[in-house]
PDB file of C-alpha atoms in Angstrom:
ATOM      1  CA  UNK A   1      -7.102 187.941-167.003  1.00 63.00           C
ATOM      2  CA  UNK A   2      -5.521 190.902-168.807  1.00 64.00           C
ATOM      3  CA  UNK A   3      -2.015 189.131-168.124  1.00 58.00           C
ATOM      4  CA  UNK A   4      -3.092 185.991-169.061  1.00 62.00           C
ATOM      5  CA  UNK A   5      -4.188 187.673-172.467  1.00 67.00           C
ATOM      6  CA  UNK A   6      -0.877 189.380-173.295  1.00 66.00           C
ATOM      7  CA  UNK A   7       0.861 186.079-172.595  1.00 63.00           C
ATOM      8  CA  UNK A   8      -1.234 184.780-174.933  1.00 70.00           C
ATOM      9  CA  UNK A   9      -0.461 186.870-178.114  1.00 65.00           C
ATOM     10  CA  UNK A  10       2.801 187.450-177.366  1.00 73.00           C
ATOM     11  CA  UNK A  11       5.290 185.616-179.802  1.00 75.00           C
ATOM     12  CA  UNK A  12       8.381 185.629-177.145  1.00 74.00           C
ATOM     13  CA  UNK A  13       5.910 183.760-174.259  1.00 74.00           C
ATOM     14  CA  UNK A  14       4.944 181.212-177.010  1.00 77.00           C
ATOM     15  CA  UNK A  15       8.571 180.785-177.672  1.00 76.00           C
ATOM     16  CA  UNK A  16       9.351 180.671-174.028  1.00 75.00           C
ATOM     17  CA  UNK A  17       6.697 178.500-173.731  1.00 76.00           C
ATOM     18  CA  UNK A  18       8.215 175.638-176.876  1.00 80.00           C
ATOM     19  CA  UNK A  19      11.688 175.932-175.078  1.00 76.00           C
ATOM     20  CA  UNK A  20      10.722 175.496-171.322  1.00 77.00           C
ATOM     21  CA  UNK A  21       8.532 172.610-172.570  1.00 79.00           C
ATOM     22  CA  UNK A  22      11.229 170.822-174.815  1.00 77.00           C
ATOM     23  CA  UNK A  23      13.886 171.235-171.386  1.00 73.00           C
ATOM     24  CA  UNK A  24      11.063 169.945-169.192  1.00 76.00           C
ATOM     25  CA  UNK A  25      10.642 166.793-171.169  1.00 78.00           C
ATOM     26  CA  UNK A  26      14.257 165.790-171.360  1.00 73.00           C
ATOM     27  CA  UNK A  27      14.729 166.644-167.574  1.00 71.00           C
ATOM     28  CA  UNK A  28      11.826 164.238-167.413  1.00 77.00           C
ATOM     29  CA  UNK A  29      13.474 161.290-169.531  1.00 77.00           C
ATOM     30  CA  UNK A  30      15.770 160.811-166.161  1.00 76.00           C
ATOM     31  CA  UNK A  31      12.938 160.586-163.643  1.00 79.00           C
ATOM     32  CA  UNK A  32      11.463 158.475-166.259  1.00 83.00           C
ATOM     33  CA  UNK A  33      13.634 156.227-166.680  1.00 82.00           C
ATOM     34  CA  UNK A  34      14.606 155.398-162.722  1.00 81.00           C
ATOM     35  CA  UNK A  35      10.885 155.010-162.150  1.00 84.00           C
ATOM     36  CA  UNK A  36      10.614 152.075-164.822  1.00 83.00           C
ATOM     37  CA  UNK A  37      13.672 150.405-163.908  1.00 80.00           C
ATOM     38  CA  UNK A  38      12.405 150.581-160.052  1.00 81.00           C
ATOM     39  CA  UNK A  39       8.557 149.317-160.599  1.00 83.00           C
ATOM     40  CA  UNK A  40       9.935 146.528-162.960  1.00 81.00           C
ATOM     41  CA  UNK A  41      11.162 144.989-159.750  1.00 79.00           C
ATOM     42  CA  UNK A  42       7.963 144.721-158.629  1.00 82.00           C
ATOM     43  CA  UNK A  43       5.388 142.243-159.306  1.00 83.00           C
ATOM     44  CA  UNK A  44       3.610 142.052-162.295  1.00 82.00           C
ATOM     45  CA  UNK A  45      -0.213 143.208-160.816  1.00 83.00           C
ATOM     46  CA  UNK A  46       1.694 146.316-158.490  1.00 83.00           C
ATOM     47  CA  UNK A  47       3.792 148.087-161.326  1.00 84.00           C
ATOM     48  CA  UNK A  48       1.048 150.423-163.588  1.00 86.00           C
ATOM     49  CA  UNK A  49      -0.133 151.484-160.148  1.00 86.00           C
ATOM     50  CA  UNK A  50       3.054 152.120-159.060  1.00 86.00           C
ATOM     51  CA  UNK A  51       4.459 153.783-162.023  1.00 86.00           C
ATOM     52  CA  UNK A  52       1.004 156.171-162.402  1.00 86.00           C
ATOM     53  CA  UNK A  53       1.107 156.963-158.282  1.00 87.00           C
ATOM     54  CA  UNK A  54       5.353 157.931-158.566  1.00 85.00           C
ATOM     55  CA  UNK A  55       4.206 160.110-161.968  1.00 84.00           C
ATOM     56  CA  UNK A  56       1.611 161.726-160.154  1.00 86.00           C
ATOM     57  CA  UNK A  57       3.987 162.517-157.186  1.00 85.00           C
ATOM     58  CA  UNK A  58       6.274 164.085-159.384  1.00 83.00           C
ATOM     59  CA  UNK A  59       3.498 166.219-160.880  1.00 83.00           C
ATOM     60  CA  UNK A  60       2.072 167.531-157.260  1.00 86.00           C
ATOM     61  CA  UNK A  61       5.440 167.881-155.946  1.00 82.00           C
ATOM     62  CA  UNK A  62       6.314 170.122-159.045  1.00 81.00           C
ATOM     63  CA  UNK A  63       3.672 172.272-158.964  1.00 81.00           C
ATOM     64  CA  UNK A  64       3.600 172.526-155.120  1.00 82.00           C
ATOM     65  CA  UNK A  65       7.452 173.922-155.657  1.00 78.00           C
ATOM     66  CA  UNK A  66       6.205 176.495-158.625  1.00 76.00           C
ATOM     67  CA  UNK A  67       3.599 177.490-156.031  1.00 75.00           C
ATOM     68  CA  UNK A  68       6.688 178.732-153.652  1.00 76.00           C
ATOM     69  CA  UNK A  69       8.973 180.623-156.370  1.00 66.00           C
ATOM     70  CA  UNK A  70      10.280 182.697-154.020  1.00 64.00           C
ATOM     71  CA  UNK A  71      11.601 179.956-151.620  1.00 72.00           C
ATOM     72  CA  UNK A  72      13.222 178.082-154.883  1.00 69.00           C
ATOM     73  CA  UNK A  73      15.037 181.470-155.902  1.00 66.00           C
ATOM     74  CA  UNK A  74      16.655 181.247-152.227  1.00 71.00           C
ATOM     75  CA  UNK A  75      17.843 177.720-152.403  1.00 74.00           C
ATOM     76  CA  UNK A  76      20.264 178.917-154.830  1.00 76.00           C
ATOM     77  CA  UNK A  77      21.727 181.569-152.662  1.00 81.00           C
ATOM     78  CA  UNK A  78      24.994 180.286-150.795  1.00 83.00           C
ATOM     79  CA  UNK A  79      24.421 178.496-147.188  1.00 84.00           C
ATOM     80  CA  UNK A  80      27.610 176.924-146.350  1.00 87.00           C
ATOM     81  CA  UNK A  81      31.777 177.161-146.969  1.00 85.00           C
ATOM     82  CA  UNK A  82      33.736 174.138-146.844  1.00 84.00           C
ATOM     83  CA  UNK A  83      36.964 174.456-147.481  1.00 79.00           C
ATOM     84  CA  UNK A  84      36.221 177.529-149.849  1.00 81.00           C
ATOM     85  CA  UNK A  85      33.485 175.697-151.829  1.00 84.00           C
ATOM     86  CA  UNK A  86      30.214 177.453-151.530  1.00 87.00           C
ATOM     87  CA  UNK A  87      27.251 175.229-151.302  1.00 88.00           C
ATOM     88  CA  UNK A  88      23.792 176.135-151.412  1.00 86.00           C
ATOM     89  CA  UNK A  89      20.577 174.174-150.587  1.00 83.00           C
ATOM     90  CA  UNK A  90      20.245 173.155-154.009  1.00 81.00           C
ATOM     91  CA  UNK A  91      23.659 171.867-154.760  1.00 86.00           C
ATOM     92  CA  UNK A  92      23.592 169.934-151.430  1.00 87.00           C
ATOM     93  CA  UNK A  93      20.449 168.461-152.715  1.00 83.00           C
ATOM     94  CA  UNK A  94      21.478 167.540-156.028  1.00 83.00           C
ATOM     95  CA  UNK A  95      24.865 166.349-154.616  1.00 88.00           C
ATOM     96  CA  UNK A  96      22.353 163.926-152.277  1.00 86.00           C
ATOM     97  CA  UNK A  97      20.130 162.911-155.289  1.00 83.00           C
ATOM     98  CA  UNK A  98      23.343 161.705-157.563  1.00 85.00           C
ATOM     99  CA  UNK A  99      24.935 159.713-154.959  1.00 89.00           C
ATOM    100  CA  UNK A 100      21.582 157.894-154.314  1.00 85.00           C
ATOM    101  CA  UNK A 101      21.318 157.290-157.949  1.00 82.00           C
ATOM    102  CA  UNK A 102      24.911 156.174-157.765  1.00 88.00           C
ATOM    103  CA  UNK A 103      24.586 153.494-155.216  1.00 86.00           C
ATOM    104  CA  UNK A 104      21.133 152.284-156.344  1.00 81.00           C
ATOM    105  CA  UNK A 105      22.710 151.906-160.498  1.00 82.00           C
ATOM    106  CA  UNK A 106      25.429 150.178-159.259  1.00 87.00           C
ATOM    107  CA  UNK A 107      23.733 147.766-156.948  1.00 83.00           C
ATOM    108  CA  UNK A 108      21.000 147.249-159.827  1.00 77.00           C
ATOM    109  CA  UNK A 109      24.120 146.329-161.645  1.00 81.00           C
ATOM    110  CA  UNK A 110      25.612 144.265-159.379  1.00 80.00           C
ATOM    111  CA  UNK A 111      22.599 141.931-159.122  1.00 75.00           C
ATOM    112  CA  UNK A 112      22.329 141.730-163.000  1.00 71.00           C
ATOM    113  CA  UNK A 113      26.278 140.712-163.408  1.00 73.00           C
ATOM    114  CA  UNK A 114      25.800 138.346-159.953  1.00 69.00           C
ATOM    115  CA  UNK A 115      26.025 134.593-160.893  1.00 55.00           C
ATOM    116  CA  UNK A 116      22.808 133.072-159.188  1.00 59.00           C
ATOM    117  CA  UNK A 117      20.454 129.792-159.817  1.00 43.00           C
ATOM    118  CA  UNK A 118      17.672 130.944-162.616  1.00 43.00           C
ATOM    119  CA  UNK A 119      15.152 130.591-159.574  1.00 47.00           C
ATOM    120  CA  UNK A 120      17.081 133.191-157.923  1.00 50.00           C
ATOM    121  CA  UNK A 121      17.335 135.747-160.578  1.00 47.00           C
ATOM    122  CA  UNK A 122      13.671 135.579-161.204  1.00 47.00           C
ATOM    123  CA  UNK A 123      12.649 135.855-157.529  1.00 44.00           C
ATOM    124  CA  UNK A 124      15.059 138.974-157.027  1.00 46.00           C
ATOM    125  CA  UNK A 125      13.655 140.825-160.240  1.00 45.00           C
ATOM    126  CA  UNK A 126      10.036 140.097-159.301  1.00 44.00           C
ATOM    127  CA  UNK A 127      10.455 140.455-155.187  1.00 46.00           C
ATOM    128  CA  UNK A 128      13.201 142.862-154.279  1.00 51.00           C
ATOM    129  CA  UNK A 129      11.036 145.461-153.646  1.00 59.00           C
ATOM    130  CA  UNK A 130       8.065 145.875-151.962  1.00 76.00           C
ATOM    131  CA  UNK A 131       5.760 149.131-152.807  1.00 79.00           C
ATOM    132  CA  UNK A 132       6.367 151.262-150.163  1.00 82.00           C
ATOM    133  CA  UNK A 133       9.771 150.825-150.300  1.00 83.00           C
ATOM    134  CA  UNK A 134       9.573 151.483-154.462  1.00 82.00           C
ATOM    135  CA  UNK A 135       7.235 154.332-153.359  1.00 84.00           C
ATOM    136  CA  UNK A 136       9.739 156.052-150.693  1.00 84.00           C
ATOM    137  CA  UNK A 137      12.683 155.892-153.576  1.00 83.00           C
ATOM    138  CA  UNK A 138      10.675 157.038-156.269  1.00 83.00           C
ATOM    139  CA  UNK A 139       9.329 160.230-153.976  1.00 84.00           C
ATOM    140  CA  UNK A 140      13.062 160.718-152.921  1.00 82.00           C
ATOM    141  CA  UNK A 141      14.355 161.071-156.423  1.00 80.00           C
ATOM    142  CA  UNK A 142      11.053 162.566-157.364  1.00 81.00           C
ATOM    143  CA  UNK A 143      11.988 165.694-155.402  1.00 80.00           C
ATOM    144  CA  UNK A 144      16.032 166.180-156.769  1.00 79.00           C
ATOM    145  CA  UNK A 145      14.248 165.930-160.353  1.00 78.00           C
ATOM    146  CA  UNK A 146      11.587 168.194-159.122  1.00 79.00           C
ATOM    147  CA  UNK A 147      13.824 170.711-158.052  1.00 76.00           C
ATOM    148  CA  UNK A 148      15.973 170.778-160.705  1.00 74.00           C
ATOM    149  CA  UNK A 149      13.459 170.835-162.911  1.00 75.00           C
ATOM    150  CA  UNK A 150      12.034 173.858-161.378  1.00 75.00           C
ATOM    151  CA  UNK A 151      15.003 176.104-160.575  1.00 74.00           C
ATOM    152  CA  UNK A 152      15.093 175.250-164.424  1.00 70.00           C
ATOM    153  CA  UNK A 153      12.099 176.685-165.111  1.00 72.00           C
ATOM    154  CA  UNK A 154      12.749 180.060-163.021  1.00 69.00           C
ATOM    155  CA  UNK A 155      16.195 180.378-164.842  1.00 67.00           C
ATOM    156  CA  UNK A 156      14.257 180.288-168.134  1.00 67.00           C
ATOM    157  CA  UNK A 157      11.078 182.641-167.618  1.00 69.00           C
ATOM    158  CA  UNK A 158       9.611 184.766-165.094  1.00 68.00           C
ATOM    159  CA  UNK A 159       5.772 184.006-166.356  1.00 74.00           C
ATOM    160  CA  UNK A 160       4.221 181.251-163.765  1.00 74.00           C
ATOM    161  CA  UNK A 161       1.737 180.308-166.334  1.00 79.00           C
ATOM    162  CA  UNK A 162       3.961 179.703-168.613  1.00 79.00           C
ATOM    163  CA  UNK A 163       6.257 177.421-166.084  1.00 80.00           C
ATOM    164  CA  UNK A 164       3.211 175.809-165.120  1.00 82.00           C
ATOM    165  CA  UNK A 165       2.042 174.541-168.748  1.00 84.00           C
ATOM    166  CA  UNK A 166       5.533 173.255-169.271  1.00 82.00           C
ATOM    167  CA  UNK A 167       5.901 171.462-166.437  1.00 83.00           C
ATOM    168  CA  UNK A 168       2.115 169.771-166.830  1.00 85.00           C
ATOM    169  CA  UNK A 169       2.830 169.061-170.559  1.00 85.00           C
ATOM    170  CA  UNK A 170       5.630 167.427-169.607  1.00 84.00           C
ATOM    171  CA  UNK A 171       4.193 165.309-166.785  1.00 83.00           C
ATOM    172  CA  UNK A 172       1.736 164.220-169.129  1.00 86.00           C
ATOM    173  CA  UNK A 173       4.295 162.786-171.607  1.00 86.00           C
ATOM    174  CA  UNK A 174       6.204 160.855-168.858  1.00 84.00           C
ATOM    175  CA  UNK A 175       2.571 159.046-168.080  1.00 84.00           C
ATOM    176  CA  UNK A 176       1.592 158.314-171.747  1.00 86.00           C
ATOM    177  CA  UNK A 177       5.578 157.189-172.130  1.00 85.00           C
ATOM    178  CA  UNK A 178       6.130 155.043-168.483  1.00 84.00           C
ATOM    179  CA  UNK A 179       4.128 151.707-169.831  1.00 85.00           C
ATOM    180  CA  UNK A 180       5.739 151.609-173.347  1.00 86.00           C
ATOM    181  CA  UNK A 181       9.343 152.263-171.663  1.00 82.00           C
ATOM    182  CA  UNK A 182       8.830 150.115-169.084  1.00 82.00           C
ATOM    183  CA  UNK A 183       7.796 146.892-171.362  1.00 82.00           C
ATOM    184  CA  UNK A 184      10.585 147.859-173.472  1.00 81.00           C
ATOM    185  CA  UNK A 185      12.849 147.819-170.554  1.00 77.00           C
ATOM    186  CA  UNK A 186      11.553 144.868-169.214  1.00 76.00           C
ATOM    187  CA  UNK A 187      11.800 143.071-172.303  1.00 77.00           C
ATOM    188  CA  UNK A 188      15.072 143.403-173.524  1.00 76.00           C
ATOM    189  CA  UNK A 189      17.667 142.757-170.422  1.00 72.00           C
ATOM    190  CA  UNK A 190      20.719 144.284-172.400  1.00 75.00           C
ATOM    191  CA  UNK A 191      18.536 147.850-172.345  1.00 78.00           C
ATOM    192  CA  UNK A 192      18.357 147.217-168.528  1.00 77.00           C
ATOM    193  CA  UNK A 193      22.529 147.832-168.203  1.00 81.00           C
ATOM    194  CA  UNK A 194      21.995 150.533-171.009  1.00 82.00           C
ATOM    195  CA  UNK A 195      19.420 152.330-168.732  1.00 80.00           C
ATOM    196  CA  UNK A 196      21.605 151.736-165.500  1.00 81.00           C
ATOM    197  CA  UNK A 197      24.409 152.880-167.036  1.00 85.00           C
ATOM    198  CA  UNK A 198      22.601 156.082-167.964  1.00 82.00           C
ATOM    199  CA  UNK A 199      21.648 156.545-164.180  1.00 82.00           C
ATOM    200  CA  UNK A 200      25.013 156.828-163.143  1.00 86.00           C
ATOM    201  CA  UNK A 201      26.174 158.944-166.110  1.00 86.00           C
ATOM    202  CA  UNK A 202      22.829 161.295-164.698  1.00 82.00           C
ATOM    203  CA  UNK A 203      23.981 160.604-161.367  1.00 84.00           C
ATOM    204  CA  UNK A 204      27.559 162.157-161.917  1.00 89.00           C
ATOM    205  CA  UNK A 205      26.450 165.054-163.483  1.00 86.00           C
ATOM    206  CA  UNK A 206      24.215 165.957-160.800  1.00 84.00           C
ATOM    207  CA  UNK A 207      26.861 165.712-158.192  1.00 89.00           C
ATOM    208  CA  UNK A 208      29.008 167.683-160.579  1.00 89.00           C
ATOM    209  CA  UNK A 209      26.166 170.527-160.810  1.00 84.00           C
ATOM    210  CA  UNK A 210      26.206 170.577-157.279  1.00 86.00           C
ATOM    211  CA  UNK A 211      30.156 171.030-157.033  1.00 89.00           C
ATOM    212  CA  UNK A 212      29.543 173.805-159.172  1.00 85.00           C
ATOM    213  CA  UNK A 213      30.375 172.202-162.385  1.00 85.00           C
ATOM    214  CA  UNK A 214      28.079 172.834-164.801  1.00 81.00           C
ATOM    215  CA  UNK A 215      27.627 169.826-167.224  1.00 79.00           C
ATOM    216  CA  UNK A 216      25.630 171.469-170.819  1.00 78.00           C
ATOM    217  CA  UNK A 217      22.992 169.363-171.386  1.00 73.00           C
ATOM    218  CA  UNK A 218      23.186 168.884-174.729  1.00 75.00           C
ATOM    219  CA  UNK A 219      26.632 166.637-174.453  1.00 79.00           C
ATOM    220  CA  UNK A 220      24.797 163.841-171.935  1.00 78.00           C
ATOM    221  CA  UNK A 221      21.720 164.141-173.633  1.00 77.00           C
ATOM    222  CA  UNK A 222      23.768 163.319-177.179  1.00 83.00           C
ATOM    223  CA  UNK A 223      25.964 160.488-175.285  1.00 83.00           C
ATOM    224  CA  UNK A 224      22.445 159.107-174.305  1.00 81.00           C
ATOM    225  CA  UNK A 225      21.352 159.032-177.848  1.00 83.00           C
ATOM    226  CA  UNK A 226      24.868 157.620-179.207  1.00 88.00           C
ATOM    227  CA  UNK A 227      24.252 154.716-176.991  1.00 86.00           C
ATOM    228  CA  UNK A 228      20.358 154.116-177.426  1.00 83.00           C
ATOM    229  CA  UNK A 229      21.297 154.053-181.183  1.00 88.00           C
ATOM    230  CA  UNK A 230      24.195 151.396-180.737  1.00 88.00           C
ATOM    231  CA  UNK A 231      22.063 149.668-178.969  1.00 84.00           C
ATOM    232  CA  UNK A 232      19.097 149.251-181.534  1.00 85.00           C
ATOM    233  CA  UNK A 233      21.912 148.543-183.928  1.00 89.00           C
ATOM    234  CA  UNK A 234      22.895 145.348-181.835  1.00 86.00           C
ATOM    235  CA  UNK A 235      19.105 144.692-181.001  1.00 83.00           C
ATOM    236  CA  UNK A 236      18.594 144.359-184.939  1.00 86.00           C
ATOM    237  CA  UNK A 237      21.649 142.308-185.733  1.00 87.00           C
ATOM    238  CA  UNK A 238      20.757 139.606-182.877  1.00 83.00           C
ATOM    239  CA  UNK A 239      17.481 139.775-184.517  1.00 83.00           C
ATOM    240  CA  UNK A 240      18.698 139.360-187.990  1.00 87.00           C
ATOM    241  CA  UNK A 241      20.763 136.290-186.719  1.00 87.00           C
ATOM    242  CA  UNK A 242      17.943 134.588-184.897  1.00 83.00           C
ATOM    243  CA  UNK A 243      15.809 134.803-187.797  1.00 84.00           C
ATOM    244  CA  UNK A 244      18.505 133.340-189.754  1.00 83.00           C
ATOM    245  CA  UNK A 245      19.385 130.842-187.218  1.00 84.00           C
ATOM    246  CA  UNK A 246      16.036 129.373-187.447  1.00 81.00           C
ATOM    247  CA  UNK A 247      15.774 129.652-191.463  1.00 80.00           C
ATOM    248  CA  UNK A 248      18.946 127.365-191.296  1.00 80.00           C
ATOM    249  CA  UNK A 249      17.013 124.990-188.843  1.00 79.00           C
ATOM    250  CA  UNK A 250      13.863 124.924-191.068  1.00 79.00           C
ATOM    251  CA  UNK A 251      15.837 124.180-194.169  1.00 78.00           C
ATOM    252  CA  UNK A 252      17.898 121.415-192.512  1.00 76.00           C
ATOM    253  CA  UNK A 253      14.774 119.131-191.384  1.00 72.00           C
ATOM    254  CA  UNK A 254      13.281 119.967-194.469  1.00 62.00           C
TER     255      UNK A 254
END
């Protein structure tokens, strides 16, 4: 309790605490966003429970890894040489998790760019997946998120209280977020490559962490933001031109 009270008044914790919790919420965005592109394949009825149950995963599975600190701290430490690269649990792991989000970005893309019957497409976006198979997918990348996420965490602060706030405030945000980003996937088909594209941009930097090349941040996270912004740039002009388009129509059979 003392502990917990000298966390509590100290100014560096609370700024440990702002810092952790801003990186935990990006790191988030990426889970985030796979899980809504994944349970928008779905049906309609399956995808809030879908979306809330992958959410929730990620939340036990995050603190379940805070709960063994000492076991994350080792999967850092080297494991195997190949060919003089070092690899450690963790890079192996992330080095898995990209190449899955490779090959499921770029089939998601393939089916989008695929020239198929209108019954087709909308059988394949509403029946490709069934919910254990969403489920498995969702827990696999839930746990390369999770543990980067966490090793994250240790690298930051040493206070578990601290990593455990972060990482439940941050949790929290991805389930008030994952409806509204989901719809607004799901509506707008040209944010669906956007989002894809984003996955395998995420994808190759975590196969590049776990080469040993470290990627800041910052620079994907801005390239992200570039795009979304281009994007809601084009969203308003087709907009703009609709509305126009149908002034034009109005005025003519007037």
């Amino acid at each position: 309790m003392e502990y917990l009270l000298e966390l509590a008044v100290s100014p560096a914790a609370w700024v440990a605490l702002a810092t952790l919790m801003v990186m935990e919420i990006v790191l988030g965005i990426d889970n985030l966003i796979f899980i809504s592109i994944l349970t928008n394949k779905l049906p309609v009825h399956q995808r809030t429970k879908a979306r809330r149950l992958g959410i929730s995963m990620a939340l036990i599975m995050r603190l379940g890894l805070l709960s063994t600190v000492a076991w994350i701290v080792q999967l850092t430490e080297p494991v195997i040489d190949i060919l003089g690269q070092v690899f450690s649990w963790k890079d192996m792991i992330l080095i898995a998790g990209g190449l899955f989000l490779l090959w499921k970005a770029t089939t998601e893309i393939h089916h989008s760019v695929d020239i198929k019957t209108e019954e087709e497409k909308t059988l394949s976006s509403t029946v490709t997946l069934g919910m254990a198979a969403a489920i498995g997918q969702i827990l696999m990348l839930d746990l390369v998120f999770s543990i980067d996420s966490i090793v994250t965490a240790v690298g930051m602060t040493e206070h578990l209280p601290i990593m455990i706030i972060a990482v439940v405030a941050a949790v929290v945000v991805m389930l008030v977020a994952a409806e509204p980003l989901a719809k607004f996937i799901n509506d707008n088909p040209t944010v669906v490559m956007l989002a894809l594209g984003f996955l395998i941009m995420i994808g190759m930097t975590l196969i590049a962490e776990g080469f040993g090349a470290h990627v800041p941040k910052g620079y994907v996270y801005a390239a992200m933001a570039f795009s979304t912004l281009i994007e809601v740039l084009n969203m308003l002009s087709r907009r703009a031109k609709r509305k126009s388009m149908a002034e034009e129509a109005a005025t003519h059979k007037a």
